[in-house]
Short mmCIF file of C-alpha atoms in Angstrom, two decimals:
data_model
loop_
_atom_site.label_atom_id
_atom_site.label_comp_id
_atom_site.label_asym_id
_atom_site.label_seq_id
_atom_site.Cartn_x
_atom_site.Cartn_y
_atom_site.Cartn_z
CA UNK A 26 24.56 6.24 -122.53
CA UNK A 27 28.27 7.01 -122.15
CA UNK A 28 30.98 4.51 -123.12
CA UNK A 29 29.62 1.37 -121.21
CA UNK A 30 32.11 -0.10 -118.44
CA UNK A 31 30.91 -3.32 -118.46
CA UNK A 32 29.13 -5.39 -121.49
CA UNK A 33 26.71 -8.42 -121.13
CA UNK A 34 25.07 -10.65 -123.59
CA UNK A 35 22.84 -13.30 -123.79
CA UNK A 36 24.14 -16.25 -125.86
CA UNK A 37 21.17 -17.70 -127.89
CA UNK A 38 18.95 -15.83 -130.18
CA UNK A 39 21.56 -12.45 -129.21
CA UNK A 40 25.27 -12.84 -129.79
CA UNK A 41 24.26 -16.35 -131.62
CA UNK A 42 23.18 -16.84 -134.85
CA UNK A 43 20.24 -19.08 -135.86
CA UNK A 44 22.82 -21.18 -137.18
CA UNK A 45 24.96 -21.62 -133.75
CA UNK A 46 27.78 -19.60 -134.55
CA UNK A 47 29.48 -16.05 -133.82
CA UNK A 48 30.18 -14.34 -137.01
CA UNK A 49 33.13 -12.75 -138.15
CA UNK A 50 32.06 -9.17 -137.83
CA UNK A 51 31.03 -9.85 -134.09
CA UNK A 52 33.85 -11.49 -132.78
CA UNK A 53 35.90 -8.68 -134.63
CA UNK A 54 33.84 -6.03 -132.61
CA UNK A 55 33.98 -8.27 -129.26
CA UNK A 56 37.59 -8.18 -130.41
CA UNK A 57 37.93 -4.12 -129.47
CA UNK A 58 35.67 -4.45 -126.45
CA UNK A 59 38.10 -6.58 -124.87
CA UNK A 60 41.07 -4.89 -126.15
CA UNK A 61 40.28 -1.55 -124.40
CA UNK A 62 39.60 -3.33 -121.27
CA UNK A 63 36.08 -3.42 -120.85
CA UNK A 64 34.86 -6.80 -119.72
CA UNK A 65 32.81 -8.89 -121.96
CA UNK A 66 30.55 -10.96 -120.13
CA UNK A 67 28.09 -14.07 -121.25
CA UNK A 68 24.87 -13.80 -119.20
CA UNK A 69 23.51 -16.47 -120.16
CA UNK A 70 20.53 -19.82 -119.48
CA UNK A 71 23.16 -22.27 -120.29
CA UNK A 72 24.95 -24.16 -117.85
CA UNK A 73 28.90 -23.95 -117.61
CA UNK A 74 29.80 -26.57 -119.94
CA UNK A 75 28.06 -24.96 -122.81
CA UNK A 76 29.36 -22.12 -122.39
CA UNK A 77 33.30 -22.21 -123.46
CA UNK A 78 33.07 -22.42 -127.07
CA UNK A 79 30.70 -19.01 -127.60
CA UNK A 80 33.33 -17.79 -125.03
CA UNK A 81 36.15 -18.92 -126.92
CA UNK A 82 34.79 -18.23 -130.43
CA UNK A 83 34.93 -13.86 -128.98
CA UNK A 84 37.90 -14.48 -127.26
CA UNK A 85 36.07 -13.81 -123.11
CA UNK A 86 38.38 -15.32 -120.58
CA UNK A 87 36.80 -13.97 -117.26
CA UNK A 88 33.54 -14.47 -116.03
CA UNK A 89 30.37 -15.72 -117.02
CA UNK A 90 26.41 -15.84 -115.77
CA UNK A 91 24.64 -19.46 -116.57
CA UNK A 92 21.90 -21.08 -115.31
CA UNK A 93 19.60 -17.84 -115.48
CA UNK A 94 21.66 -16.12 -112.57
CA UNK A 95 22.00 -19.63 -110.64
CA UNK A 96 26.34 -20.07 -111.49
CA UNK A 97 28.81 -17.76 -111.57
CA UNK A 98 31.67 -18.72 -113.63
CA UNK A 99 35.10 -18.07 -114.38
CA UNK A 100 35.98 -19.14 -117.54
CA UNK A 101 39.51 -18.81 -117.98
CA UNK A 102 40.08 -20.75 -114.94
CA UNK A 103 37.17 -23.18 -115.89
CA UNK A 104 36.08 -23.16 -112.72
CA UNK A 105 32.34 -22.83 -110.94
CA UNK A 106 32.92 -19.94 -107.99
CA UNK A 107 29.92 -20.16 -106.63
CA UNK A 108 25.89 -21.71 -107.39
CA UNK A 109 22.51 -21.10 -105.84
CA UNK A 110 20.55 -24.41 -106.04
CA UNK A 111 16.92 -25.98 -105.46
CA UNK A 112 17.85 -28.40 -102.74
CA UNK A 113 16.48 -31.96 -103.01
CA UNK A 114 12.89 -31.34 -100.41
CA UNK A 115 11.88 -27.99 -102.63
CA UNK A 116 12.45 -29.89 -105.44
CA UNK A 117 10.32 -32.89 -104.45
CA UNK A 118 8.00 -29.93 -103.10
CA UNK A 119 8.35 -27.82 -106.62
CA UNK A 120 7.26 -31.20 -109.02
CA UNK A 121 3.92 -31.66 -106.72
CA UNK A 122 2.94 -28.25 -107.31
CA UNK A 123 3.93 -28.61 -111.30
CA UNK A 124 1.73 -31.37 -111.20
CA UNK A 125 -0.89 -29.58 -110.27
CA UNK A 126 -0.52 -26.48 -112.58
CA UNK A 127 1.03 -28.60 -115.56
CA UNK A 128 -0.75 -32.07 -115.27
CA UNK A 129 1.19 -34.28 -117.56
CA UNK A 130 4.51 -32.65 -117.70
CA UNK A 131 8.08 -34.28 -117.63
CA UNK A 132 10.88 -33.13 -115.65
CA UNK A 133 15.14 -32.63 -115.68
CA UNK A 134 17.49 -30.98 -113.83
CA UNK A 135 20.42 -29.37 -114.25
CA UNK A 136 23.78 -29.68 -111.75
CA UNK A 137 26.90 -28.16 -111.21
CA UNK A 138 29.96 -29.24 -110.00
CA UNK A 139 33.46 -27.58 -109.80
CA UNK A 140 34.13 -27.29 -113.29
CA UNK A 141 32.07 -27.16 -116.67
CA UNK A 142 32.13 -30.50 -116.73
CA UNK A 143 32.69 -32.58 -114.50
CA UNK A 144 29.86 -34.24 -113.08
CA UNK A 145 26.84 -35.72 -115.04
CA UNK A 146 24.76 -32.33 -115.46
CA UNK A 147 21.66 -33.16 -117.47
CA UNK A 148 19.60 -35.96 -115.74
CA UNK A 149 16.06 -36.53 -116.76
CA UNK A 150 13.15 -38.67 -115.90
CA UNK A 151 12.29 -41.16 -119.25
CA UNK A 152 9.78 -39.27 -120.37
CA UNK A 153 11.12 -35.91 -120.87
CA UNK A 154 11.90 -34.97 -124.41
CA UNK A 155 14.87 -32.40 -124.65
CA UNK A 156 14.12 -28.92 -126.27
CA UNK A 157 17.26 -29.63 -128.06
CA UNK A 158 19.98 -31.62 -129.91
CA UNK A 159 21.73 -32.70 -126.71
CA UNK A 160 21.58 -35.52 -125.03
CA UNK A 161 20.78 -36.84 -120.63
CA UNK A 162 21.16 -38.98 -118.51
CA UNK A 163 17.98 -40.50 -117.47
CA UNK A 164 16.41 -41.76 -114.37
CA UNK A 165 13.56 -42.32 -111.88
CA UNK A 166 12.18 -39.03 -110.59
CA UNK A 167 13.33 -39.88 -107.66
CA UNK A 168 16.99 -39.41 -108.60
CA UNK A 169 16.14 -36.78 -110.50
CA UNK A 170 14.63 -35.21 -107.33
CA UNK A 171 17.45 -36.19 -105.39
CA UNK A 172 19.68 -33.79 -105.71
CA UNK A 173 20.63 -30.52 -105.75
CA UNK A 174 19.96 -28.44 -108.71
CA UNK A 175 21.10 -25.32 -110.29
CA UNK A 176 17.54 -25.47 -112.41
CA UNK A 177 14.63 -27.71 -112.92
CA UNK A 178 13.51 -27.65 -116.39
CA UNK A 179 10.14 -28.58 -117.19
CA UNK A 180 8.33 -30.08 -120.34
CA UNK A 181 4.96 -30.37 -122.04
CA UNK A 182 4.68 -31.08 -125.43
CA UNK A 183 0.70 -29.95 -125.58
CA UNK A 184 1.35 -26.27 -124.54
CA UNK A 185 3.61 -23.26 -125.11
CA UNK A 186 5.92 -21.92 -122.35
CA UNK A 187 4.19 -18.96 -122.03
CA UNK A 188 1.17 -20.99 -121.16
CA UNK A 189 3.27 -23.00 -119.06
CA UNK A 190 4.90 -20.11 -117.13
CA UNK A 191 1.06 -18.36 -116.63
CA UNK A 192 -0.09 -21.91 -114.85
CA UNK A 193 2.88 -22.46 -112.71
CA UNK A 194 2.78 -18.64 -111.54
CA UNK A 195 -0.54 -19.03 -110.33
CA UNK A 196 0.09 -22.15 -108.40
CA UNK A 197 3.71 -21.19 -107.47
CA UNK A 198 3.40 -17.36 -107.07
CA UNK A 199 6.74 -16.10 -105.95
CA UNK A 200 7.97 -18.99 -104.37
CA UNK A 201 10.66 -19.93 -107.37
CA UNK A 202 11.72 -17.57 -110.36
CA UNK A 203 10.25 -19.11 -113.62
CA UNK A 204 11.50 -17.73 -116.93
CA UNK A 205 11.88 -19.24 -120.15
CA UNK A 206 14.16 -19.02 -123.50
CA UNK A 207 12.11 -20.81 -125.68
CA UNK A 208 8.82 -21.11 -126.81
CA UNK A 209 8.86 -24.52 -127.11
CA UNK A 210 7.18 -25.94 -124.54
CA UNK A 211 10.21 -25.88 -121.94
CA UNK A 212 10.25 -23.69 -118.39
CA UNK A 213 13.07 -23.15 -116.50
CA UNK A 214 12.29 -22.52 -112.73
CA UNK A 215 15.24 -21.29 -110.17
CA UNK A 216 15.44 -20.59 -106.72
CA UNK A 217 13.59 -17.66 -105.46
CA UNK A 218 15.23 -14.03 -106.43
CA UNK A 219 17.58 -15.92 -108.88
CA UNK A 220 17.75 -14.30 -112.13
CA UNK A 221 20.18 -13.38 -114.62
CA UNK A 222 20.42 -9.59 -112.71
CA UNK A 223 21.71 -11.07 -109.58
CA UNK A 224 24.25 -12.90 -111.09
CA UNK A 225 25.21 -9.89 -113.28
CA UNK A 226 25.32 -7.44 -110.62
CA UNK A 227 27.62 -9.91 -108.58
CA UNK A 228 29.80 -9.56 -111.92
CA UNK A 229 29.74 -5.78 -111.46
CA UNK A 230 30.25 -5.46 -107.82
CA UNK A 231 33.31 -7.62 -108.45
CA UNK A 232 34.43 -5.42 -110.63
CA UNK A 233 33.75 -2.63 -109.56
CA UNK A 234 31.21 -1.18 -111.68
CA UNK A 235 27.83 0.53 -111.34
CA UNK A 236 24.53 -0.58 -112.91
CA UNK A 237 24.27 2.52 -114.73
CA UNK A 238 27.18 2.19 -116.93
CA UNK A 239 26.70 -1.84 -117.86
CA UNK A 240 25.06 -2.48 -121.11
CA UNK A 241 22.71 -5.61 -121.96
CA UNK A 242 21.51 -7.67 -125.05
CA UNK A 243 18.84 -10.13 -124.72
CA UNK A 244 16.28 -12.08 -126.95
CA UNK A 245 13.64 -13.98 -124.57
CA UNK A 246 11.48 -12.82 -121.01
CA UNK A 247 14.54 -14.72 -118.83
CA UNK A 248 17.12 -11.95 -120.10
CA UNK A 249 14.06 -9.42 -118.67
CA UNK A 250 15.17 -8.13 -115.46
CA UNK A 251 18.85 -8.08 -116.44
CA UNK A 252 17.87 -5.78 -119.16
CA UNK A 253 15.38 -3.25 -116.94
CA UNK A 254 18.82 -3.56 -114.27
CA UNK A 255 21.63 -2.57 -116.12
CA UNK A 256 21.98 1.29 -117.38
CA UNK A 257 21.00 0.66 -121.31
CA UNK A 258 19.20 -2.64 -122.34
CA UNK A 259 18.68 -3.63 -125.69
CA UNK A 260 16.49 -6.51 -127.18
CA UNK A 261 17.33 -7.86 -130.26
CA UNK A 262 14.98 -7.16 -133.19
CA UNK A 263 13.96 -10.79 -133.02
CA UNK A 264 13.08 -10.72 -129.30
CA UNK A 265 10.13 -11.75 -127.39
CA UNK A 266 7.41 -9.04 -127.58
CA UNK A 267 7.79 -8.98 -123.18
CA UNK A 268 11.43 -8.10 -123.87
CA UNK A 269 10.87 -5.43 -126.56
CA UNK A 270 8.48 -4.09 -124.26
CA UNK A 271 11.26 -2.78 -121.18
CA UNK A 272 14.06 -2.30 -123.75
CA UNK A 273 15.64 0.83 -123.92
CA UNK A 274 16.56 0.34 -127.74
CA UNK A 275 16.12 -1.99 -130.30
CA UNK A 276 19.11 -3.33 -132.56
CA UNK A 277 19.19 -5.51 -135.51
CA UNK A 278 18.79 -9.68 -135.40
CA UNK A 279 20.99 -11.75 -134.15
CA UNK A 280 21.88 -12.94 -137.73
CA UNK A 281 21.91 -9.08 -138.80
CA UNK A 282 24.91 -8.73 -135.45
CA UNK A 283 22.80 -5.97 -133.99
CA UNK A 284 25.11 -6.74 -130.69
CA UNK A 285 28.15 -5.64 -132.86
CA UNK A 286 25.66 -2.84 -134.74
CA UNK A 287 25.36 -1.37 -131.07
CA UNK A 288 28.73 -1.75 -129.64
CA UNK A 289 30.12 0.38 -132.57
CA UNK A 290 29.12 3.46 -131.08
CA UNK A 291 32.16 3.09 -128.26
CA UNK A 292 34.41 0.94 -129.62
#
């Protein structure tokens, strides 16, 4: 493609490294993105407050995708613009048809407020075990339940997420978007038609840019329609077989910087 307009990246697994950091090299390439103008945007599964320090660490002040396309937020301003939540009867609706695909499973929820942080986000029945080193707030299901929610997040220890995602689909059908970023046992289940490409292609309509000249790096199946949307999507060499399936190139790892290896090219 020509010099991309806009750039977008995943966080985890893409402009991450497995050990949780940007390196040098990237942020240094990130760096001349942002110098020339061209926004830099994390599109990402994370909710707002774990997004400043990735955005920090490459030096992005303006917006940012998180929840899987359910929050759009501005990150200079630290401020939540807008979010497209599960309200409190789909959700009570959503759990008895996860009970029926995924007998067994525990449940969270994830919630926004007008900043990153400043509402209690992560609230989780007792017997959910998180995915990772991050703590919740727990409570009865019914709490849980009983409120609106950028995501529900779903867990079984005894099964994969692709198995996971196959059962729910077939039960659920359309009715919810369900992705997931890890393997783990862990799906992530939005509000119909919410995905990481509507919330970019809000970005770009803001902007003022057209699909066909944003470029996209992603790892895992929920960074799948953002990159068959955007003009050029790459997966990561270390990306979910689905993913390297749609790509339209293949970089390097995420600890080899393939987003940096890429962006190179223009800048």
């Amino acid at each position: 493609m020509e010099k991309p307009a806009l750039v977008a990246s995943d966080v985890d697994g893409t402009i991450l490294g497995t050990n949780e950091q940007v390196s040098e090299y990237t942020t240094r390439v990130v760096g001349r993105v942002l110098a020339e103008g061209t926004p830099f945007v994390l599109v990402s599964g994370r909710p707002p407050r774990w997004i400043p320090r990735v955005a920090n660490a490459v030096g992005a002040t303006g917006y940012a995708v998180c929840a899987n396309g359910a929050v759009l937020y501005d990150v200079g301003e630290d401020r939540v613009i807008w979010q497209r939540g599960i309200s409190p009867v789909r959700l009570h609706d959503l759990y008895e048809a996860l009970n029926t695909a995924i007998p067994g499973c525990a449940v969270a929820v994830e919630r926004v407020g007008a900043r990153a942080d400043d509402i209690k986000s992560f609230v989780a029945e007792e017997s959910y075990r998180h995915a990772w080193p991050d703590g919740h707030d727990v409570a009865p299901r019914a709490e849980v339940l009983g409120h609106t929610a950028v995501k529900l997040l779903v867990r079984h220890q005894g099964m994969t997420s692709a198995e996971m995602a196959a059962a729910t689909t077939a039960v659920l059908g359309d009715e919810f978007a369900i992705t997931y970023s890890t393997n783990a046992g862990l799906i992530e289940v939005s509000e119909r038609d919410v995905t990481k490409a509507t919330g970019l292609a809000d970005v770009a309509e803001r902007l003022g840019v057209a699909a066909e000249n944003v470029i996209a790096f992603g790892d895992m199946p929920n960074d799948i329609p953002m990159v068959r949307w955007v003009g050029h999507g790459v997966a990561m060499a270390n990306a979910h077989r689905e993913l390297l399936e749609v790509a339209d190139e293949v970089t390097g790892t995420n600890d080899q910087d393939g987003v940096a290896q890429v962006l190179e090219r223009w800048f």
